[in-house]
Structures are given as structure tokens and as C-alpha cells.
Amino acid sequence: MRPRGVLKWPGITFPIESDAAQVLLGSPNGQAAGYFLAQHKHRFGKNKSIEKVTVFRPDKGNMPYLLFWVTDAPAGP
């Protein structure tokens, strides 16, 4: 059975400010992505943040994929 409403690549992309992206960021996979960025900050040399989330369906398989887009974090005040 295929997940309903999830489009094949390129799927749908939500800007991080959107409610949908915030919900996905709060999911176990989203939390892991944020935790990874926080724990490996020293390796990146600067702050990174997630700017958008793409949800898409693979050609094969039953589960949708989440793609967290990483960018340099905006400079603080």
C-alpha cells in the first residue's frame, strides 16, 4: 500500500517557518537531524540550521522520505 497524498520526487517542500515543517522537525527523524547539527557544530566550523523540509515518495517502498535541507545559520544579533 502506498502512502496517500505523498507525491513522488520532487514531492512537496515546506519552508521551515511553516506549520508543516515545524511538525516534521518535531518528529523523531526531525529531532535527530537537529541533534546531529548541534552535536557536530565543531566539525562544520559554523552554525548550521535546517531551512526547509521536503516530503516525497520513493518509486518503491511504502514509507515517505523526509529530506532536511541544511544551510548556514543566520548570524545572531
JSON list of N, CA and C in Angstrom, two decimals:
[
{"chain": "A", "resi": 1, "resn": "MET", "atom": "N", "xyz": [0.84, -1.18, 0.00]},
{"chain": "A", "resi": 1, "resn": "MET", "atom": "CA", "xyz": [0.00, 0.00, 0.00]},
{"chain": "A", "resi": 1, "resn": "MET", "atom": "C", "xyz": [0.89, 1.25, 0.00]},
{"chain": "A", "resi": 2, "resn": "ARG", "atom": "N", "xyz": [0.57, 2.21, -0.83]},
{"chain": "A", "resi": 2, "resn": "ARG", "atom": "CA", "xyz": [1.31, 3.47, -0.92]},
{"chain": "A", "resi": 2, "resn": "ARG", "atom": "C", "xyz": [0.72, 4.50, 0.04]},
{"chain": "A", "resi": 3, "resn": "PRO", "atom": "N", "xyz": [1.59, 5.36, 0.61]},
{"chain": "A", "resi": 3, "resn": "PRO", "atom": "CA", "xyz": [1.05, 6.45, 1.42]},
{"chain": "A", "resi": 3, "resn": "PRO", "atom": "C", "xyz": [0.24, 7.39, 0.54]},
{"chain": "A", "resi": 4, "resn": "ARG", "atom": "N", "xyz": [-0.93, 7.75, 0.99]},
{"chain": "A", "resi": 4, "resn": "ARG", "atom": "CA", "xyz": [-1.79, 8.62, 0.18]},
{"chain": "A", "resi": 4, "resn": "ARG", "atom": "C", "xyz": [-1.41, 10.07, 0.36]},
{"chain": "A", "resi": 5, "resn": "GLY", "atom": "N", "xyz": [-1.45, 10.80, -0.74]},
{"chain": "A", "resi": 5, "resn": "GLY", "atom": "CA", "xyz": [-1.19, 12.23, -0.68]},
{"chain": "A", "resi": 5, "resn": "GLY", "atom": "C", "xyz": [0.27, 12.61, -0.73]},
{"chain": "A", "resi": 6, "resn": "VAL", "atom": "N", "xyz": [1.17, 11.63, -0.74]},
{"chain": "A", "resi": 6, "resn": "VAL", "atom": "CA", "xyz": [2.60, 11.94, -0.81]},
{"chain": "A", "resi": 6, "resn": "VAL", "atom": "C", "xyz": [3.03, 11.76, -2.26]},
{"chain": "A", "resi": 7, "resn": "LEU", "atom": "N", "xyz": [3.58, 12.82, -2.83]},
{"chain": "A", "resi": 7, "resn": "LEU", "atom": "CA", "xyz": [3.96, 12.82, -4.24]},
{"chain": "A", "resi": 7, "resn": "LEU", "atom": "C", "xyz": [5.34, 12.20, -4.44]},
{"chain": "A", "resi": 8, "resn": "LYS", "atom": "N", "xyz": [5.56, 11.64, -5.63]},
{"chain": "A", "resi": 8, "resn": "LYS", "atom": "CA", "xyz": [6.90, 11.17, -5.99]},
{"chain": "A", "resi": 8, "resn": "LYS", "atom": "C", "xyz": [7.84, 12.38, -6.09]},
{"chain": "A", "resi": 9, "resn": "TRP", "atom": "N", "xyz": [9.16, 12.10, -6.07]},
{"chain": "A", "resi": 9, "resn": "TRP", "atom": "CA", "xyz": [10.16, 13.15, -6.19]},
{"chain": "A", "resi": 9, "resn": "TRP", "atom": "C", "xyz": [9.81, 14.06, -7.35]},
{"chain": "A", "resi": 10, "resn": "PRO", "atom": "N", "xyz": [9.81, 15.37, -7.17]},
{"chain": "A", "resi": 10, "resn": "PRO", "atom": "CA", "xyz": [10.40, 16.13, -6.08]},
{"chain": "A", "resi": 10, "resn": "PRO", "atom": "C", "xyz": [9.49, 16.33, -4.88]},
{"chain": "A", "resi": 11, "resn": "GLY", "atom": "N", "xyz": [8.31, 15.75, -4.85]},
{"chain": "A", "resi": 11, "resn": "GLY", "atom": "CA", "xyz": [7.44, 15.83, -3.69]},
{"chain": "A", "resi": 11, "resn": "GLY", "atom": "C", "xyz": [6.97, 17.24, -3.42]},
{"chain": "A", "resi": 12, "resn": "ILE", "atom": "N", "xyz": [6.88, 17.56, -2.13]},
{"chain": "A", "resi": 12, "resn": "ILE", "atom": "CA", "xyz": [6.47, 18.90, -1.72]},
{"chain": "A", "resi": 12, "resn": "ILE", "atom": "C", "xyz": [7.46, 19.41, -0.68]},
{"chain": "A", "resi": 13, "resn": "THR", "atom": "N", "xyz": [7.83, 20.68, -0.80]},
{"chain": "A", "resi": 13, "resn": "THR", "atom": "CA", "xyz": [8.82, 21.28, 0.10]},
{"chain": "A", "resi": 13, "resn": "THR", "atom": "C", "xyz": [8.14, 22.34, 0.94]},
{"chain": "A", "resi": 14, "resn": "PHE", "atom": "N", "xyz": [8.42, 22.30, 2.24]},
{"chain": "A", "resi": 14, "resn": "PHE", "atom": "CA", "xyz": [7.86, 23.25, 3.19]},
{"chain": "A", "resi": 14, "resn": "PHE", "atom": "C", "xyz": [8.98, 24.13, 3.76]},
{"chain": "A", "resi": 15, "resn": "PRO", "atom": "N", "xyz": [8.85, 25.46, 3.71]},
{"chain": "A", "resi": 15, "resn": "PRO", "atom": "CA", "xyz": [9.84, 26.31, 4.36]},
{"chain": "A", "resi": 15, "resn": "PRO", "atom": "C", "xyz": [9.78, 26.07, 5.87]},
{"chain": "A", "resi": 16, "resn": "ILE", "atom": "N", "xyz": [10.89, 26.20, 6.54]},
{"chain": "A", "resi": 16, "resn": "ILE", "atom": "CA", "xyz": [10.98, 25.85, 7.96]},
{"chain": "A", "resi": 16, "resn": "ILE", "atom": "C", "xyz": [10.03, 26.67, 8.83]},
{"chain": "A", "resi": 17, "resn": "GLU", "atom": "N", "xyz": [9.62, 27.84, 8.35]},
{"chain": "A", "resi": 17, "resn": "GLU", "atom": "CA", "xyz": [8.71, 28.68, 9.12]},
{"chain": "A", "resi": 17, "resn": "GLU", "atom": "C", "xyz": [7.28, 28.16, 9.09]},
{"chain": "A", "resi": 18, "resn": "SER", "atom": "N", "xyz": [6.98, 27.24, 8.18]},
{"chain": "A", "resi": 18, "resn": "SER", "atom": "CA", "xyz": [5.60, 26.74, 8.03]},
{"chain": "A", "resi": 18, "resn": "SER", "atom": "C", "xyz": [5.26, 25.77, 9.16]},
{"chain": "A", "resi": 19, "resn": "ASP", "atom": "N", "xyz": [3.96, 25.67, 9.44]},
{"chain": "A", "resi": 19, "resn": "ASP", "atom": "CA", "xyz": [3.50, 24.73, 10.46]},
{"chain": "A", "resi": 19, "resn": "ASP", "atom": "C", "xyz": [3.87, 23.29, 10.10]},
{"chain": "A", "resi": 20, "resn": "ALA", "atom": "N", "xyz": [3.74, 22.94, 8.82]},
{"chain": "A", "resi": 20, "resn": "ALA", "atom": "CA", "xyz": [4.04, 21.57, 8.38]},
{"chain": "A", "resi": 20, "resn": "ALA", "atom": "C", "xyz": [5.51, 21.23, 8.65]},
{"chain": "A", "resi": 21, "resn": "ALA", "atom": "N", "xyz": [6.42, 22.14, 8.33]},
{"chain": "A", "resi": 21, "resn": "ALA", "atom": "CA", "xyz": [7.84, 21.88, 8.57]},
{"chain": "A", "resi": 21, "resn": "ALA", "atom": "C", "xyz": [8.14, 21.78, 10.06]},
{"chain": "A", "resi": 22, "resn": "GLN", "atom": "N", "xyz": [7.47, 22.60, 10.87]},
{"chain": "A", "resi": 22, "resn": "GLN", "atom": "CA", "xyz": [7.68, 22.55, 12.31]},
{"chain": "A", "resi": 22, "resn": "GLN", "atom": "C", "xyz": [7.23, 21.20, 12.88]},
{"chain": "A", "resi": 23, "resn": "VAL", "atom": "N", "xyz": [6.12, 20.69, 12.38]},
{"chain": "A", "resi": 23, "resn": "VAL", "atom": "CA", "xyz": [5.64, 19.38, 12.81]},
{"chain": "A", "resi": 23, "resn": "VAL", "atom": "C", "xyz": [6.66, 18.30, 12.43]},
{"chain": "A", "resi": 24, "resn": "LEU", "atom": "N", "xyz": [7.16, 18.35, 11.20]},
{"chain": "A", "resi": 24, "resn": "LEU", "atom": "CA", "xyz": [8.14, 17.37, 10.75]},
{"chain": "A", "resi": 24, "resn": "LEU", "atom": "C", "xyz": [9.45, 17.49, 11.53]},
{"chain": "A", "resi": 25, "resn": "LEU", "atom": "N", "xyz": [9.84, 18.70, 11.87]},
{"chain": "A", "resi": 25, "resn": "LEU", "atom": "CA", "xyz": [11.06, 18.91, 12.67]},
{"chain": "A", "resi": 25, "resn": "LEU", "atom": "C", "xyz": [10.89, 18.35, 14.08]},
{"chain": "A", "resi": 26, "resn": "GLY", "atom": "N", "xyz": [9.66, 18.32, 14.57]},
{"chain": "A", "resi": 26, "resn": "GLY", "atom": "CA", "xyz": [9.38, 17.75, 15.89]},
{"chain": "A", "resi": 26, "resn": "GLY", "atom": "C", "xyz": [9.24, 16.24, 15.89]},
{"chain": "A", "resi": 27, "resn": "SER", "atom": "N", "xyz": [9.25, 15.63, 14.72]},
{"chain": "A", "resi": 27, "resn": "SER", "atom": "CA", "xyz": [9.16, 14.16, 14.63]},
{"chain": "A", "resi": 27, "resn": "SER", "atom": "C", "xyz": [10.48, 13.54, 15.08]},
{"chain": "A", "resi": 28, "resn": "PRO", "atom": "N", "xyz": [10.50, 12.25, 15.39]},
{"chain": "A", "resi": 28, "resn": "PRO", "atom": "CA", "xyz": [11.77, 11.62, 15.77]},
{"chain": "A", "resi": 28, "resn": "PRO", "atom": "C", "xyz": [12.89, 11.83, 14.75]},
{"chain": "A", "resi": 29, "resn": "ASN", "atom": "N", "xyz": [12.58, 11.77, 13.45]},
{"chain": "A", "resi": 29, "resn": "ASN", "atom": "CA", "xyz": [13.61, 11.98, 12.43]},
{"chain": "A", "resi": 29, "resn": "ASN", "atom": "C", "xyz": [14.07, 13.43, 12.41]},
{"chain": "A", "resi": 30, "resn": "GLY", "atom": "N", "xyz": [13.14, 14.35, 12.56]},
{"chain": "A", "resi": 30, "resn": "GLY", "atom": "CA", "xyz": [13.49, 15.77, 12.60]},
{"chain": "A", "resi": 30, "resn": "GLY", "atom": "C", "xyz": [14.33, 16.11, 13.81]},
{"chain": "A", "resi": 31, "resn": "GLN", "atom": "N", "xyz": [13.97, 15.55, 14.96]},
{"chain": "A", "resi": 31, "resn": "GLN", "atom": "CA", "xyz": [14.75, 15.79, 16.17]},
{"chain": "A", "resi": 31, "resn": "GLN", "atom": "C", "xyz": [16.17, 15.25, 16.01]},
{"chain": "A", "resi": 32, "resn": "ALA", "atom": "N", "xyz": [16.30, 14.10, 15.37]},
{"chain": "A", "resi": 32, "resn": "ALA", "atom": "CA", "xyz": [17.63, 13.52, 15.14]},
{"chain": "A", "resi": 32, "resn": "ALA", "atom": "C", "xyz": [18.47, 14.42, 14.24]},
{"chain": "A", "resi": 33, "resn": "ALA", "atom": "N", "xyz": [17.85, 15.01, 13.22]},
{"chain": "A", "resi": 33, "resn": "ALA", "atom": "CA", "xyz": [18.59, 15.91, 12.33]},
{"chain": "A", "resi": 33, "resn": "ALA", "atom": "C", "xyz": [19.08, 17.13, 13.09]},
{"chain": "A", "resi": 34, "resn": "GLY", "atom": "N", "xyz": [18.22, 17.72, 13.90]},
{"chain": "A", "resi": 34, "resn": "GLY", "atom": "CA", "xyz": [18.62, 18.88, 14.70]},
{"chain": "A", "resi": 34, "resn": "GLY", "atom": "C", "xyz": [19.69, 18.53, 15.72]},
{"chain": "A", "resi": 35, "resn": "TYR", "atom": "N", "xyz": [19.56, 17.39, 16.36]},
{"chain": "A", "resi": 35, "resn": "TYR", "atom": "CA", "xyz": [20.54, 16.94, 17.34]},
{"chain": "A", "resi": 35, "resn": "TYR", "atom": "C", "xyz": [21.90, 16.72, 16.68]},
{"chain": "A", "resi": 36, "resn": "PHE", "atom": "N", "xyz": [21.89, 16.12, 15.50]},
{"chain": "A", "resi": 36, "resn": "PHE", "atom": "CA", "xyz": [23.13, 15.91, 14.75]},
{"chain": "A", "resi": 36, "resn": "PHE", "atom": "C", "xyz": [23.84, 17.23, 14.48]},
{"chain": "A", "resi": 37, "resn": "LEU", "atom": "N", "xyz": [23.10, 18.24, 14.04]},
{"chain": "A", "resi": 37, "resn": "LEU", "atom": "CA", "xyz": [23.70, 19.55, 13.75]},
{"chain": "A", "resi": 37, "resn": "LEU", "atom": "C", "xyz": [24.28, 20.17, 15.02]},
{"chain": "A", "resi": 38, "resn": "ALA", "atom": "N", "xyz": [23.56, 20.05, 16.12]},
{"chain": "A", "resi": 38, "resn": "ALA", "atom": "CA", "xyz": [24.04, 20.63, 17.39]},
{"chain": "A", "resi": 38, "resn": "ALA", "atom": "C", "xyz": [25.28, 19.91, 17.89]},
{"chain": "A", "resi": 39, "resn": "GLN", "atom": "N", "xyz": [25.32, 18.59, 17.78]},
{"chain": "A", "resi": 39, "resn": "GLN", "atom": "CA", "xyz": [26.43, 17.81, 18.30]},
{"chain": "A", "resi": 39, "resn": "GLN", "atom": "C", "xyz": [27.69, 17.89, 17.43]},
{"chain": "A", "resi": 40, "resn": "HIS", "atom": "N", "xyz": [27.55, 18.25, 16.16]},
{"chain": "A", "resi": 40, "resn": "HIS", "atom": "CA", "xyz": [28.69, 18.28, 15.26]},
{"chain": "A", "resi": 40, "resn": "HIS", "atom": "C", "xyz": [29.05, 19.69, 14.80]},
{"chain": "A", "resi": 41, "resn": "LYS", "atom": "N", "xyz": [28.59, 20.68, 15.54]},
{"chain": "A", "resi": 41, "resn": "LYS", "atom": "CA", "xyz": [28.87, 22.08, 15.21]},
{"chain": "A", "resi": 41, "resn": "LYS", "atom": "C", "xyz": [30.37, 22.31, 15.04]},
{"chain": "A", "resi": 42, "resn": "HIS", "atom": "N", "xyz": [31.19, 21.73, 15.90]},
{"chain": "A", "resi": 42, "resn": "HIS", "atom": "CA", "xyz": [32.64, 21.93, 15.84]},
{"chain": "A", "resi": 42, "resn": "HIS", "atom": "C", "xyz": [33.23, 21.40, 14.53]},
{"chain": "A", "resi": 43, "resn": "ARG", "atom": "N", "xyz": [32.62, 20.42, 13.92]},
{"chain": "A", "resi": 43, "resn": "ARG", "atom": "CA", "xyz": [33.12, 19.88, 12.65]},
{"chain": "A", "resi": 43, "resn": "ARG", "atom": "C", "xyz": [32.76, 20.76, 11.46]},
{"chain": "A", "resi": 44, "resn": "PHE", "atom": "N", "xyz": [31.64, 21.47, 11.58]},
{"chain": "A", "resi": 44, "resn": "PHE", "atom": "CA", "xyz": [31.19, 22.33, 10.49]},
{"chain": "A", "resi": 44, "resn": "PHE", "atom": "C", "xyz": [31.90, 23.68, 10.49]},
{"chain": "A", "resi": 45, "resn": "GLY", "atom": "N", "xyz": [32.42, 24.09, 11.63]},
{"chain": "A", "resi": 45, "resn": "GLY", "atom": "CA", "xyz": [33.11, 25.37, 11.71]},
{"chain": "A", "resi": 45, "resn": "GLY", "atom": "C", "xyz": [32.20, 26.56, 11.88]},
{"chain": "A", "resi": 46, "resn": "LYS", "atom": "N", "xyz": [30.91, 26.37, 11.75]},
{"chain": "A", "resi": 46, "resn": "LYS", "atom": "CA", "xyz": [29.94, 27.44, 11.96]},
{"chain": "A", "resi": 46, "resn": "LYS", "atom": "C", "xyz": [28.59, 26.81, 12.24]},
{"chain": "A", "resi": 47, "resn": "ASN", "atom": "N", "xyz": [27.67, 27.65, 12.70]},
{"chain": "A", "resi": 47, "resn": "ASN", "atom": "CA", "xyz": [26.33, 27.15, 12.98]},
{"chain": "A", "resi": 47, "resn": "ASN", "atom": "C", "xyz": [25.60, 26.79, 11.70]},
{"chain": "A", "resi": 48, "resn": "LYS", "atom": "N", "xyz": [24.88, 25.71, 11.75]},
{"chain": "A", "resi": 48, "resn": "LYS", "atom": "CA", "xyz": [24.04, 25.26, 10.63]},
{"chain": "A", "resi": 48, "resn": "LYS", "atom": "C", "xyz": [22.60, 25.20, 11.12]},
{"chain": "A", "resi": 49, "resn": "SER", "atom": "N", "xyz": [21.69, 25.32, 10.20]},
{"chain": "A", "resi": 49, "resn": "SER", "atom": "CA", "xyz": [20.28, 25.20, 10.54]},
{"chain": "A", "resi": 49, "resn": "SER", "atom": "C", "xyz": [19.54, 24.51, 9.40]},
{"chain": "A", "resi": 50, "resn": "ILE", "atom": "N", "xyz": [18.36, 24.04, 9.70]},
{"chain": "A", "resi": 50, "resn": "ILE", "atom": "CA", "xyz": [17.51, 23.41, 8.68]},
{"chain": "A", "resi": 50, "resn": "ILE", "atom": "C", "xyz": [16.64, 24.51, 8.10]},
{"chain": "A", "resi": 51, "resn": "GLU", "atom": "N", "xyz": [16.70, 24.68, 6.76]},
{"chain": "A", "resi": 51, "resn": "GLU", "atom": "CA", "xyz": [15.96, 25.77, 6.13]},
{"chain": "A", "resi": 51, "resn": "GLU", "atom": "C", "xyz": [14.63, 25.34, 5.52]},
{"chain": "A", "resi": 52, "resn": "LYS", "atom": "N", "xyz": [14.49, 24.05, 5.19]},
{"chain": "A", "resi": 52, "resn": "LYS", "atom": "CA", "xyz": [13.24, 23.55, 4.61]},
{"chain": "A", "resi": 52, "resn": "LYS", "atom": "C", "xyz": [13.21, 22.04, 4.73]},
{"chain": "A", "resi": 53, "resn": "VAL", "atom": "N", "xyz": [12.04, 21.48, 4.54]},
{"chain": "A", "resi": 53, "resn": "VAL", "atom": "CA", "xyz": [11.84, 20.03, 4.61]},
{"chain": "A", "resi": 53, "resn": "VAL", "atom": "C", "xyz": [11.07, 19.60, 3.37]},
{"chain": "A", "resi": 54, "resn": "THR", "atom": "N", "xyz": [11.58, 18.59, 2.69]},
{"chain": "A", "resi": 54, "resn": "THR", "atom": "CA", "xyz": [10.90, 18.03, 1.53]},
{"chain": "A", "resi": 54, "resn": "THR", "atom": "C", "xyz": [10.37, 16.64, 1.90]},
{"chain": "A", "resi": 55, "resn": "VAL", "atom": "N", "xyz": [9.12, 16.39, 1.54]},
{"chain": "A", "resi": 55, "resn": "VAL", "atom": "CA", "xyz": [8.49, 15.08, 1.74]},
{"chain": "A", "resi": 55, "resn": "VAL", "atom": "C", "xyz": [8.21, 14.51, 0.36]},
{"chain": "A", "resi": 56, "resn": "PHE", "atom": "N", "xyz": [8.66, 13.28, 0.13]},
{"chain": "A", "resi": 56, "resn": "PHE", "atom": "CA", "xyz": [8.41, 12.66, -1.17]},
{"chain": "A", "resi": 56, "resn": "PHE", "atom": "C", "xyz": [8.27, 11.16, -1.02]},
{"chain": "A", "resi": 57, "resn": "ARG", "atom": "N", "xyz": [7.72, 10.55, -2.03]},
{"chain": "A", "resi": 57, "resn": "ARG", "atom": "CA", "xyz": [7.50, 9.11, -2.06]},
{"chain": "A", "resi": 57, "resn": "ARG", "atom": "C", "xyz": [8.53, 8.48, -2.99]},
{"chain": "A", "resi": 58, "resn": "PRO", "atom": "N", "xyz": [9.17, 7.40, -2.55]},
{"chain": "A", "resi": 58, "resn": "PRO", "atom": "CA", "xyz": [10.11, 6.71, -3.44]},
{"chain": "A", "resi": 58, "resn": "PRO", "atom": "C", "xyz": [9.35, 5.91, -4.50]},
{"chain": "A", "resi": 59, "resn": "ASP", "atom": "N", "xyz": [10.05, 5.50, -5.53]},
{"chain": "A", "resi": 59, "resn": "ASP", "atom": "CA", "xyz": [9.43, 4.67, -6.56]},
{"chain": "A", "resi": 59, "resn": "ASP", "atom": "C", "xyz": [9.00, 3.32, -6.00]},
{"chain": "A", "resi": 60, "resn": "LYS", "atom": "N", "xyz": [9.78, 2.81, -5.06]},
{"chain": "A", "resi": 60, "resn": "LYS", "atom": "CA", "xyz": [9.46, 1.53, -4.43]},
{"chain": "A", "resi": 60, "resn": "LYS", "atom": "C", "xyz": [9.44, 1.74, -2.92]},
{"chain": "A", "resi": 61, "resn": "GLY", "atom": "N", "xyz": [8.63, 1.00, -2.24]},
{"chain": "A", "resi": 61, "resn": "GLY", "atom": "CA", "xyz": [8.55, 1.11, -0.79]},
{"chain": "A", "resi": 61, "resn": "GLY", "atom": "C", "xyz": [7.24, 1.74, -0.35]},
{"chain": "A", "resi": 62, "resn": "ASN", "atom": "N", "xyz": [6.98, 1.65, 0.94]},
{"chain": "A", "resi": 62, "resn": "ASN", "atom": "CA", "xyz": [5.70, 2.10, 1.47]},
{"chain": "A", "resi": 62, "resn": "ASN", "atom": "C", "xyz": [5.78, 3.37, 2.30]},
{"chain": "A", "resi": 63, "resn": "MET", "atom": "N", "xyz": [6.94, 3.78, 2.69]},
{"chain": "A", "resi": 63, "resn": "MET", "atom": "CA", "xyz": [7.06, 4.91, 3.60]},
{"chain": "A", "resi": 63, "resn": "MET", "atom": "C", "xyz": [7.55, 6.16, 2.86]},
{"chain": "A", "resi": 64, "resn": "PRO", "atom": "N", "xyz": [7.01, 7.32, 3.21]},
{"chain": "A", "resi": 64, "resn": "PRO", "atom": "CA", "xyz": [7.51, 8.56, 2.61]},
{"chain": "A", "resi": 64, "resn": "PRO", "atom": "C", "xyz": [8.91, 8.88, 3.13]},
{"chain": "A", "resi": 65, "resn": "TYR", "atom": "N", "xyz": [9.66, 9.62, 2.36]},
{"chain": "A", "resi": 65, "resn": "TYR", "atom": "CA", "xyz": [11.00, 10.05, 2.75]},
{"chain": "A", "resi": 65, "resn": "TYR", "atom": "C", "xyz": [10.94, 11.51, 3.18]},
{"chain": "A", "resi": 66, "resn": "LEU", "atom": "N", "xyz": [11.79, 11.87, 4.13]},
{"chain": "A", "resi": 66, "resn": "LEU", "atom": "CA", "xyz": [11.95, 13.25, 4.57]},
{"chain": "A", "resi": 66, "resn": "LEU", "atom": "C", "xyz": [13.35, 13.70, 4.24]},
{"chain": "A", "resi": 67, "resn": "LEU", "atom": "N", "xyz": [13.46, 14.86, 3.62]},
{"chain": "A", "resi": 67, "resn": "LEU", "atom": "CA", "xyz": [14.76, 15.44, 3.29]},
{"chain": "A", "resi": 67, "resn": "LEU", "atom": "C", "xyz": [14.86, 16.77, 4.02]},
{"chain": "A", "resi": 68, "resn": "PHE", "atom": "N", "xyz": [15.80, 16.88, 4.94]},
{"chain": "A", "resi": 68, "resn": "PHE", "atom": "CA", "xyz": [16.02, 18.10, 5.71]},
{"chain": "A", "resi": 68, "resn": "PHE", "atom": "C", "xyz": [17.16, 18.86, 5.05]},
{"chain": "A", "resi": 69, "resn": "TRP", "atom": "N", "xyz": [16.87, 20.06, 4.54]},
{"chain": "A", "resi": 69, "resn": "TRP", "atom": "CA", "xyz": [17.85, 20.88, 3.83]},
{"chain": "A", "resi": 69, "resn": "TRP", "atom": "C", "xyz": [18.62, 21.72, 4.85]},
{"chain": "A", "resi": 70, "resn": "VAL", "atom": "N", "xyz": [19.95, 21.59, 4.83]},
{"chain": "A", "resi": 70, "resn": "VAL", "atom": "CA", "xyz": [20.81, 22.27, 5.80]},
{"chain": "A", "resi": 70, "resn": "VAL", "atom": "C", "xyz": [21.50, 23.45, 5.13]},
{"chain": "A", "resi": 71, "resn": "THR", "atom": "N", "xyz": [21.59, 24.55, 5.86]},
{"chain": "A", "resi": 71, "resn": "THR", "atom": "CA", "xyz": [22.24, 25.76, 5.37]},
{"chain": "A", "resi": 71, "resn": "THR", "atom": "C", "xyz": [23.00, 26.42, 6.52]},
{"chain": "A", "resi": 72, "resn": "ASP", "atom": "N", "xyz": [23.82, 27.41, 6.20]},
{"chain": "A", "resi": 72, "resn": "ASP", "atom": "CA", "xyz": [24.46, 28.18, 7.26]},
{"chain": "A", "resi": 72, "resn": "ASP", "atom": "C", "xyz": [23.39, 28.94, 8.03]},
{"chain": "A", "resi": 73, "resn": "ALA", "atom": "N", "xyz": [23.50, 28.92, 9.34]},
{"chain": "A", "resi": 73, "resn": "ALA", "atom": "CA", "xyz": [22.53, 29.64, 10.18]},
{"chain": "A", "resi": 73, "resn": "ALA", "atom": "C", "xyz": [22.75, 31.14, 10.03]},
{"chain": "A", "resi": 74, "resn": "PRO", "atom": "N", "xyz": [21.69, 31.92, 10.11]},
{"chain": "A", "resi": 74, "resn": "PRO", "atom": "CA", "xyz": [21.86, 33.37, 10.04]},
{"chain": "A", "resi": 74, "resn": "PRO", "atom": "C", "xyz": [22.68, 33.86, 11.24]},
{"chain": "A", "resi": 75, "resn": "ALA", "atom": "N", "xyz": [23.43, 34.91, 11.02]},
{"chain": "A", "resi": 75, "resn": "ALA", "atom": "CA", "xyz": [24.25, 35.48, 12.09]},
{"chain": "A", "resi": 75, "resn": "ALA", "atom": "C", "xyz": [23.35, 36.04, 13.19]},
{"chain": "A", "resi": 76, "resn": "GLY", "atom": "N", "xyz": [23.75, 35.83, 14.41]},
{"chain": "A", "resi": 76, "resn": "GLY", "atom": "CA", "xyz": [22.99, 36.34, 15.56]},
{"chain": "A", "resi": 76, "resn": "GLY", "atom": "C", "xyz": [23.15, 37.84, 15.72]},
{"chain": "A", "resi": 77, "resn": "PRO", "atom": "N", "xyz": [22.33, 38.42, 16.61]},
{"chain": "A", "resi": 77, "resn": "PRO", "atom": "CA", "xyz": [22.40, 39.88, 16.82]},
{"chain": "A", "resi": 77, "resn": "PRO", "atom": "C", "xyz": [23.69, 40.32, 17.48]}
]
